JSON list of C-alpha atoms in Angstrom, two decimals:
[
{"chain": "A", "resi": 1, "resn": "MET", "atom": "CA", "xyz": [-74.69, 25.34, -98.44]},
{"chain": "A", "resi": 2, "resn": "TRP", "atom": "CA", "xyz": [-72.26, 22.87, -100.15]},
{"chain": "A", "resi": 3, "resn": "LYS", "atom": "CA", "xyz": [-71.06, 23.82, -103.56]},
{"chain": "A", "resi": 4, "resn": "PRO", "atom": "CA", "xyz": [-68.66, 22.38, -105.92]},
{"chain": "A", "resi": 5, "resn": "GLU", "atom": "CA", "xyz": [-65.72, 23.94, -104.67]},
{"chain": "A", "resi": 6, "resn": "HIS", "atom": "CA", "xyz": [-66.16, 22.88, -101.52]},
{"chain": "A", "resi": 7, "resn": "ARG", "atom": "CA", "xyz": [-67.24, 19.21, -102.53]},
{"chain": "A", "resi": 8, "resn": "ARG", "atom": "CA", "xyz": [-63.71, 19.09, -104.22]},
{"chain": "A", "resi": 9, "resn": "ALA", "atom": "CA", "xyz": [-61.82, 20.79, -100.83]},
{"chain": "A", "resi": 10, "resn": "ALA", "atom": "CA", "xyz": [-63.17, 17.74, -98.79]},
{"chain": "A", "resi": 11, "resn": "ASP", "atom": "CA", "xyz": [-63.00, 14.75, -101.14]},
{"chain": "A", "resi": 12, "resn": "ARG", "atom": "CA", "xyz": [-60.77, 12.01, -99.77]},
{"chain": "A", "resi": 13, "resn": "HIS", "atom": "CA", "xyz": [-59.87, 9.95, -102.04]},
{"chain": "A", "resi": 14, "resn": "GLY", "atom": "CA", "xyz": [-56.70, 9.25, -103.99]},
{"chain": "A", "resi": 15, "resn": "LEU", "atom": "CA", "xyz": [-55.83, 8.87, -100.56]},
{"chain": "A", "resi": 16, "resn": "ARG", "atom": "CA", "xyz": [-54.15, 6.00, -98.81]},
{"chain": "A", "resi": 17, "resn": "TYR", "atom": "CA", "xyz": [-56.83, 6.67, -95.34]},
{"chain": "A", "resi": 18, "resn": "PRO", "atom": "CA", "xyz": [-59.20, 9.32, -95.43]},
{"chain": "A", "resi": 19, "resn": "SER", "atom": "CA", "xyz": [-57.82, 11.00, -92.18]},
{"chain": "A", "resi": 20, "resn": "ASP", "atom": "CA", "xyz": [-54.14, 11.44, -94.47]},
{"chain": "A", "resi": 21, "resn": "LEU", "atom": "CA", "xyz": [-52.84, 14.72, -94.95]},
{"chain": "A", "resi": 22, "resn": "SER", "atom": "CA", "xyz": [-53.28, 15.75, -98.32]},
{"chain": "A", "resi": 23, "resn": "ASP", "atom": "CA", "xyz": [-50.73, 17.69, -100.46]},
{"chain": "A", "resi": 24, "resn": "SER", "atom": "CA", "xyz": [-52.91, 21.16, -99.93]},
{"chain": "A", "resi": 25, "resn": "GLU", "atom": "CA", "xyz": [-52.81, 20.09, -95.83]},
{"chain": "A", "resi": 26, "resn": "TRP", "atom": "CA", "xyz": [-49.33, 19.57, -95.16]},
{"chain": "A", "resi": 27, "resn": "ALA", "atom": "CA", "xyz": [-48.40, 22.93, -97.19]},
{"chain": "A", "resi": 28, "resn": "LEU", "atom": "CA", "xyz": [-50.11, 24.30, -94.04]},
{"chain": "A", "resi": 29, "resn": "ILE", "atom": "CA", "xyz": [-49.26, 22.32, -91.88]},
{"chain": "A", "resi": 30, "resn": "GLU", "atom": "CA", "xyz": [-46.06, 21.81, -92.73]},
{"chain": "A", "resi": 31, "resn": "PRO", "atom": "CA", "xyz": [-44.39, 25.15, -91.24]},
{"chain": "A", "resi": 32, "resn": "ALA", "atom": "CA", "xyz": [-45.99, 24.52, -88.27]},
{"chain": "A", "resi": 33, "resn": "ILE", "atom": "CA", "xyz": [-44.17, 21.64, -87.57]},
{"chain": "A", "resi": 34, "resn": "PRO", "atom": "CA", "xyz": [-41.08, 22.51, -85.44]},
{"chain": "A", "resi": 35, "resn": "PRO", "atom": "CA", "xyz": [-37.25, 20.99, -86.57]},
{"chain": "A", "resi": 36, "resn": "ALA", "atom": "CA", "xyz": [-35.28, 18.68, -86.26]},
{"chain": "A", "resi": 37, "resn": "LYS", "atom": "CA", "xyz": [-32.33, 19.47, -82.41]},
{"chain": "A", "resi": 38, "resn": "ARG", "atom": "CA", "xyz": [-29.01, 20.42, -83.65]},
{"chain": "A", "resi": 39, "resn": "GLY", "atom": "CA", "xyz": [-26.49, 17.49, -83.08]},
{"chain": "A", "resi": 40, "resn": "GLY", "atom": "CA", "xyz": [-26.98, 14.26, -82.28]},
{"chain": "A", "resi": 41, "resn": "ARG", "atom": "CA", "xyz": [-28.15, 12.00, -84.73]},
{"chain": "A", "resi": 42, "resn": "ARG", "atom": "CA", "xyz": [-30.28, 13.05, -87.66]},
{"chain": "A", "resi": 43, "resn": "ARG", "atom": "CA", "xyz": [-34.64, 13.06, -87.94]},
{"chain": "A", "resi": 44, "resn": "GLU", "atom": "CA", "xyz": [-34.80, 9.46, -89.54]},
{"chain": "A", "resi": 45, "resn": "VAL", "atom": "CA", "xyz": [-39.06, 9.54, -89.42]},
{"chain": "A", "resi": 46, "resn": "ASN", "atom": "CA", "xyz": [-41.34, 10.97, -91.99]},
{"chain": "A", "resi": 47, "resn": "VAL", "atom": "CA", "xyz": [-42.96, 14.29, -90.31]},
{"chain": "A", "resi": 48, "resn": "ARG", "atom": "CA", "xyz": [-45.62, 13.76, -92.41]},
{"chain": "A", "resi": 49, "resn": "GLU", "atom": "CA", "xyz": [-46.10, 10.06, -91.53]},
{"chain": "A", "resi": 50, "resn": "VAL", "atom": "CA", "xyz": [-46.28, 10.65, -88.06]},
{"chain": "A", "resi": 51, "resn": "LEU", "atom": "CA", "xyz": [-48.83, 13.61, -88.43]},
{"chain": "A", "resi": 52, "resn": "ASN", "atom": "CA", "xyz": [-50.92, 11.40, -90.66]},
{"chain": "A", "resi": 53, "resn": "ALA", "atom": "CA", "xyz": [-50.18, 8.06, -87.75]},
{"chain": "A", "resi": 54, "resn": "ILE", "atom": "CA", "xyz": [-51.65, 11.13, -85.39]},
{"chain": "A", "resi": 55, "resn": "CYS", "atom": "CA", "xyz": [-54.85, 11.67, -87.12]},
{"chain": "A", "resi": 56, "resn": "TYR", "atom": "CA", "xyz": [-55.70, 8.39, -88.10]},
{"chain": "A", "resi": 57, "resn": "VAL", "atom": "CA", "xyz": [-55.82, 8.00, -83.80]},
{"chain": "A", "resi": 58, "resn": "LEU", "atom": "CA", "xyz": [-57.86, 10.82, -83.53]},
{"chain": "A", "resi": 59, "resn": "SER", "atom": "CA", "xyz": [-60.07, 10.32, -86.88]},
{"chain": "A", "resi": 60, "resn": "THR", "atom": "CA", "xyz": [-61.20, 6.11, -86.08]},
{"chain": "A", "resi": 61, "resn": "GLY", "atom": "CA", "xyz": [-60.50, 6.73, -82.26]},
{"chain": "A", "resi": 62, "resn": "CYS", "atom": "CA", "xyz": [-58.67, 3.50, -82.44]},
{"chain": "A", "resi": 63, "resn": "GLN", "atom": "CA", "xyz": [-55.99, 2.23, -80.04]},
{"chain": "A", "resi": 64, "resn": "TRP", "atom": "CA", "xyz": [-51.91, 3.42, -80.41]},
{"chain": "A", "resi": 65, "resn": "GLN", "atom": "CA", "xyz": [-51.43, -0.58, -80.67]},
{"chain": "A", "resi": 66, "resn": "ALA", "atom": "CA", "xyz": [-54.06, -1.03, -83.06]},
{"chain": "A", "resi": 67, "resn": "LEU", "atom": "CA", "xyz": [-51.84, 1.63, -86.14]},
{"chain": "A", "resi": 68, "resn": "PRO", "atom": "CA", "xyz": [-51.30, 0.00, -89.33]},
{"chain": "A", "resi": 69, "resn": "LYS", "atom": "CA", "xyz": [-48.63, -1.57, -90.28]},
{"chain": "A", "resi": 70, "resn": "ASP", "atom": "CA", "xyz": [-47.90, 1.11, -93.20]},
{"chain": "A", "resi": 71, "resn": "LEU", "atom": "CA", "xyz": [-48.01, 4.04, -90.79]},
{"chain": "A", "resi": 72, "resn": "PRO", "atom": "CA", "xyz": [-44.58, 4.52, -88.03]},
{"chain": "A", "resi": 73, "resn": "PRO", "atom": "CA", "xyz": [-44.27, 2.90, -85.05]},
{"chain": "A", "resi": 74, "resn": "LYS", "atom": "CA", "xyz": [-47.00, 3.47, -82.56]},
{"chain": "A", "resi": 75, "resn": "SER", "atom": "CA", "xyz": [-44.24, 4.84, -80.02]},
{"chain": "A", "resi": 76, "resn": "THR", "atom": "CA", "xyz": [-42.93, 7.46, -82.23]},
{"chain": "A", "resi": 77, "resn": "ALA", "atom": "CA", "xyz": [-46.29, 8.37, -83.19]},
{"chain": "A", "resi": 78, "resn": "HIS", "atom": "CA", "xyz": [-46.89, 8.26, -79.78]},
{"chain": "A", "resi": 79, "resn": "SER", "atom": "CA", "xyz": [-43.83, 10.52, -78.56]},
{"chain": "A", "resi": 80, "resn": "TYR", "atom": "CA", "xyz": [-43.96, 12.96, -81.20]},
{"chain": "A", "resi": 81, "resn": "PHE", "atom": "CA", "xyz": [-47.81, 13.69, -80.18]},
{"chain": "A", "resi": 82, "resn": "MET", "atom": "CA", "xyz": [-47.31, 13.65, -76.65]},
{"chain": "A", "resi": 83, "resn": "LEU", "atom": "CA", "xyz": [-44.24, 16.32, -77.42]},
{"chain": "A", "resi": 84, "resn": "TRP", "atom": "CA", "xyz": [-45.94, 18.68, -79.95]},
{"chain": "A", "resi": 85, "resn": "GLU", "atom": "CA", "xyz": [-49.00, 18.67, -76.77]},
{"chain": "A", "resi": 86, "resn": "TRP", "atom": "CA", "xyz": [-46.43, 19.71, -74.74]},
{"chain": "A", "resi": 87, "resn": "ASP", "atom": "CA", "xyz": [-44.61, 22.30, -76.97]},
{"chain": "A", "resi": 88, "resn": "GLY", "atom": "CA", "xyz": [-47.70, 23.74, -78.47]},
{"chain": "A", "resi": 89, "resn": "THR", "atom": "CA", "xyz": [-47.27, 22.68, -81.62]},
{"chain": "A", "resi": 90, "resn": "LEU", "atom": "CA", "xyz": [-50.29, 21.15, -82.00]},
{"chain": "A", "resi": 91, "resn": "GLU", "atom": "CA", "xyz": [-52.42, 24.14, -80.76]},
{"chain": "A", "resi": 92, "resn": "ARG", "atom": "CA", "xyz": [-50.31, 26.28, -83.70]},
{"chain": "A", "resi": 93, "resn": "ILE", "atom": "CA", "xyz": [-51.41, 23.48, -86.20]},
{"chain": "A", "resi": 94, "resn": "HIS", "atom": "CA", "xyz": [-54.96, 23.84, -85.56]},
{"chain": "A", "resi": 95, "resn": "HIS", "atom": "CA", "xyz": [-54.33, 27.49, -85.33]},
{"chain": "A", "resi": 96, "resn": "ALA", "atom": "CA", "xyz": [-53.34, 27.60, -89.04]},
{"chain": "A", "resi": 97, "resn": "LEU", "atom": "CA", "xyz": [-56.20, 25.04, -90.18]},
{"chain": "A", "resi": 98, "resn": "TYR", "atom": "CA", "xyz": [-58.92, 27.43, -87.96]},
{"chain": "A", "resi": 99, "resn": "VAL", "atom": "CA", "xyz": [-57.52, 30.31, -89.58]},
{"chain": "A", "resi": 100, "resn": "GLU", "atom": "CA", "xyz": [-57.51, 29.09, -93.51]},
{"chain": "A", "resi": 101, "resn": "THR", "atom": "CA", "xyz": [-60.99, 28.06, -93.06]},
{"chain": "A", "resi": 102, "resn": "ARG", "atom": "CA", "xyz": [-62.14, 30.97, -92.29]},
{"chain": "A", "resi": 103, "resn": "GLU", "atom": "CA", "xyz": [-60.32, 32.93, -93.90]},
{"chain": "A", "resi": 104, "resn": "ARG", "atom": "CA", "xyz": [-61.85, 30.36, -97.12]},
{"chain": "A", "resi": 105, "resn": "GLU", "atom": "CA", "xyz": [-65.06, 31.45, -95.79]},
{"chain": "A", "resi": 106, "resn": "GLY", "atom": "CA", "xyz": [-64.21, 35.11, -96.71]},
{"chain": "A", "resi": 107, "resn": "ARG", "atom": "CA", "xyz": [-64.81, 35.49, -92.54]},
{"chain": "A", "resi": 108, "resn": "GLU", "atom": "CA", "xyz": [-62.13, 37.34, -90.87]},
{"chain": "A", "resi": 109, "resn": "ALA", "atom": "CA", "xyz": [-59.58, 35.42, -89.62]},
{"chain": "A", "resi": 110, "resn": "SER", "atom": "CA", "xyz": [-60.82, 35.75, -85.46]},
{"chain": "A", "resi": 111, "resn": "PRO", "atom": "CA", "xyz": [-63.73, 35.59, -84.56]},
{"chain": "A", "resi": 112, "resn": "THR", "atom": "CA", "xyz": [-64.61, 39.65, -83.39]},
{"chain": "A", "resi": 113, "resn": "VAL", "atom": "CA", "xyz": [-67.73, 38.41, -81.32]},
{"chain": "A", "resi": 114, "resn": "ALA", "atom": "CA", "xyz": [-69.08, 35.86, -79.38]},
{"chain": "A", "resi": 115, "resn": "ILE", "atom": "CA", "xyz": [-72.08, 34.58, -77.42]},
{"chain": "A", "resi": 116, "resn": "ILE", "atom": "CA", "xyz": [-72.92, 33.18, -74.44]},
{"chain": "A", "resi": 117, "resn": "ASP", "atom": "CA", "xyz": [-76.14, 32.16, -73.75]},
{"chain": "A", "resi": 118, "resn": "SER", "atom": "CA", "xyz": [-77.05, 31.65, -69.66]},
{"chain": "A", "resi": 119, "resn": "GLN", "atom": "CA", "xyz": [-76.97, 27.88, -69.69]},
{"chain": "A", "resi": 120, "resn": "SER", "atom": "CA", "xyz": [-73.58, 28.07, -71.07]},
{"chain": "A", "resi": 121, "resn": "ALA", "atom": "CA", "xyz": [-72.44, 30.55, -68.04]},
{"chain": "A", "resi": 122, "resn": "LYS", "atom": "CA", "xyz": [-73.89, 27.72, -66.00]},
{"chain": "A", "resi": 123, "resn": "ALA", "atom": "CA", "xyz": [-72.13, 24.77, -67.49]},
{"chain": "A", "resi": 124, "resn": "ALA", "atom": "CA", "xyz": [-68.85, 26.85, -67.81]},
{"chain": "A", "resi": 125, "resn": "GLN", "atom": "CA", "xyz": [-68.97, 27.58, -63.91]},
{"chain": "A", "resi": 126, "resn": "THR", "atom": "CA", "xyz": [-69.72, 24.18, -62.97]},
{"chain": "A", "resi": 127, "resn": "TYR", "atom": "CA", "xyz": [-67.54, 22.28, -65.87]},
{"chain": "A", "resi": 128, "resn": "GLY", "atom": "CA", "xyz": [-65.15, 25.00, -66.96]},
{"chain": "A", "resi": 129, "resn": "PRO", "atom": "CA", "xyz": [-61.18, 24.40, -67.44]},
{"chain": "A", "resi": 130, "resn": "PRO", "atom": "CA", "xyz": [-58.95, 24.69, -64.25]},
{"chain": "A", "resi": 131, "resn": "GLY", "atom": "CA", "xyz": [-58.36, 28.64, -63.55]},
{"chain": "A", "resi": 132, "resn": "PHE", "atom": "CA", "xyz": [-60.96, 29.80, -65.88]},
{"chain": "A", "resi": 133, "resn": "GLN", "atom": "CA", "xyz": [-63.70, 31.65, -64.40]},
{"chain": "A", "resi": 134, "resn": "VAL", "atom": "CA", "xyz": [-66.51, 33.21, -64.80]},
{"chain": "A", "resi": 135, "resn": "VAL", "atom": "CA", "xyz": [-67.61, 36.47, -63.67]},
{"chain": "A", "resi": 136, "resn": "SER", "atom": "CA", "xyz": [-71.27, 36.86, -63.17]},
{"chain": "A", "resi": 137, "resn": "SER", "atom": "CA", "xyz": [-73.60, 39.92, -64.11]},
{"chain": "A", "resi": 138, "resn": "THR", "atom": "CA", "xyz": [-76.27, 39.29, -62.02]}
]
């Protein structure tokens, strides 16, 4: 049930784009972003803006080439997206948001029960990810 505090948390007014990170979201995500590599040139790109660009593409479904001009260049945003997918940064961000959401709802950080019906098990056998094996009890 939506309560006033839920509506305030979901309010995207005041942001440039609805997909932009609020200050509280950024504070939660920032520790999951790896620091710049040692040596060489300093990181000149604003990582929060790069993440805003990635969120813009993912939320709107637009092509990388269609990024608005006030976000980082498509090549920069896409390169960081590919790097963060490869090194697990996106998974860490997802996990941080997942845990925060569950705790905000007063639930355990990780679920203790999973229910799979027979249709889900059949679909997983057919369409599961590579290396995933469903053991049937029938």
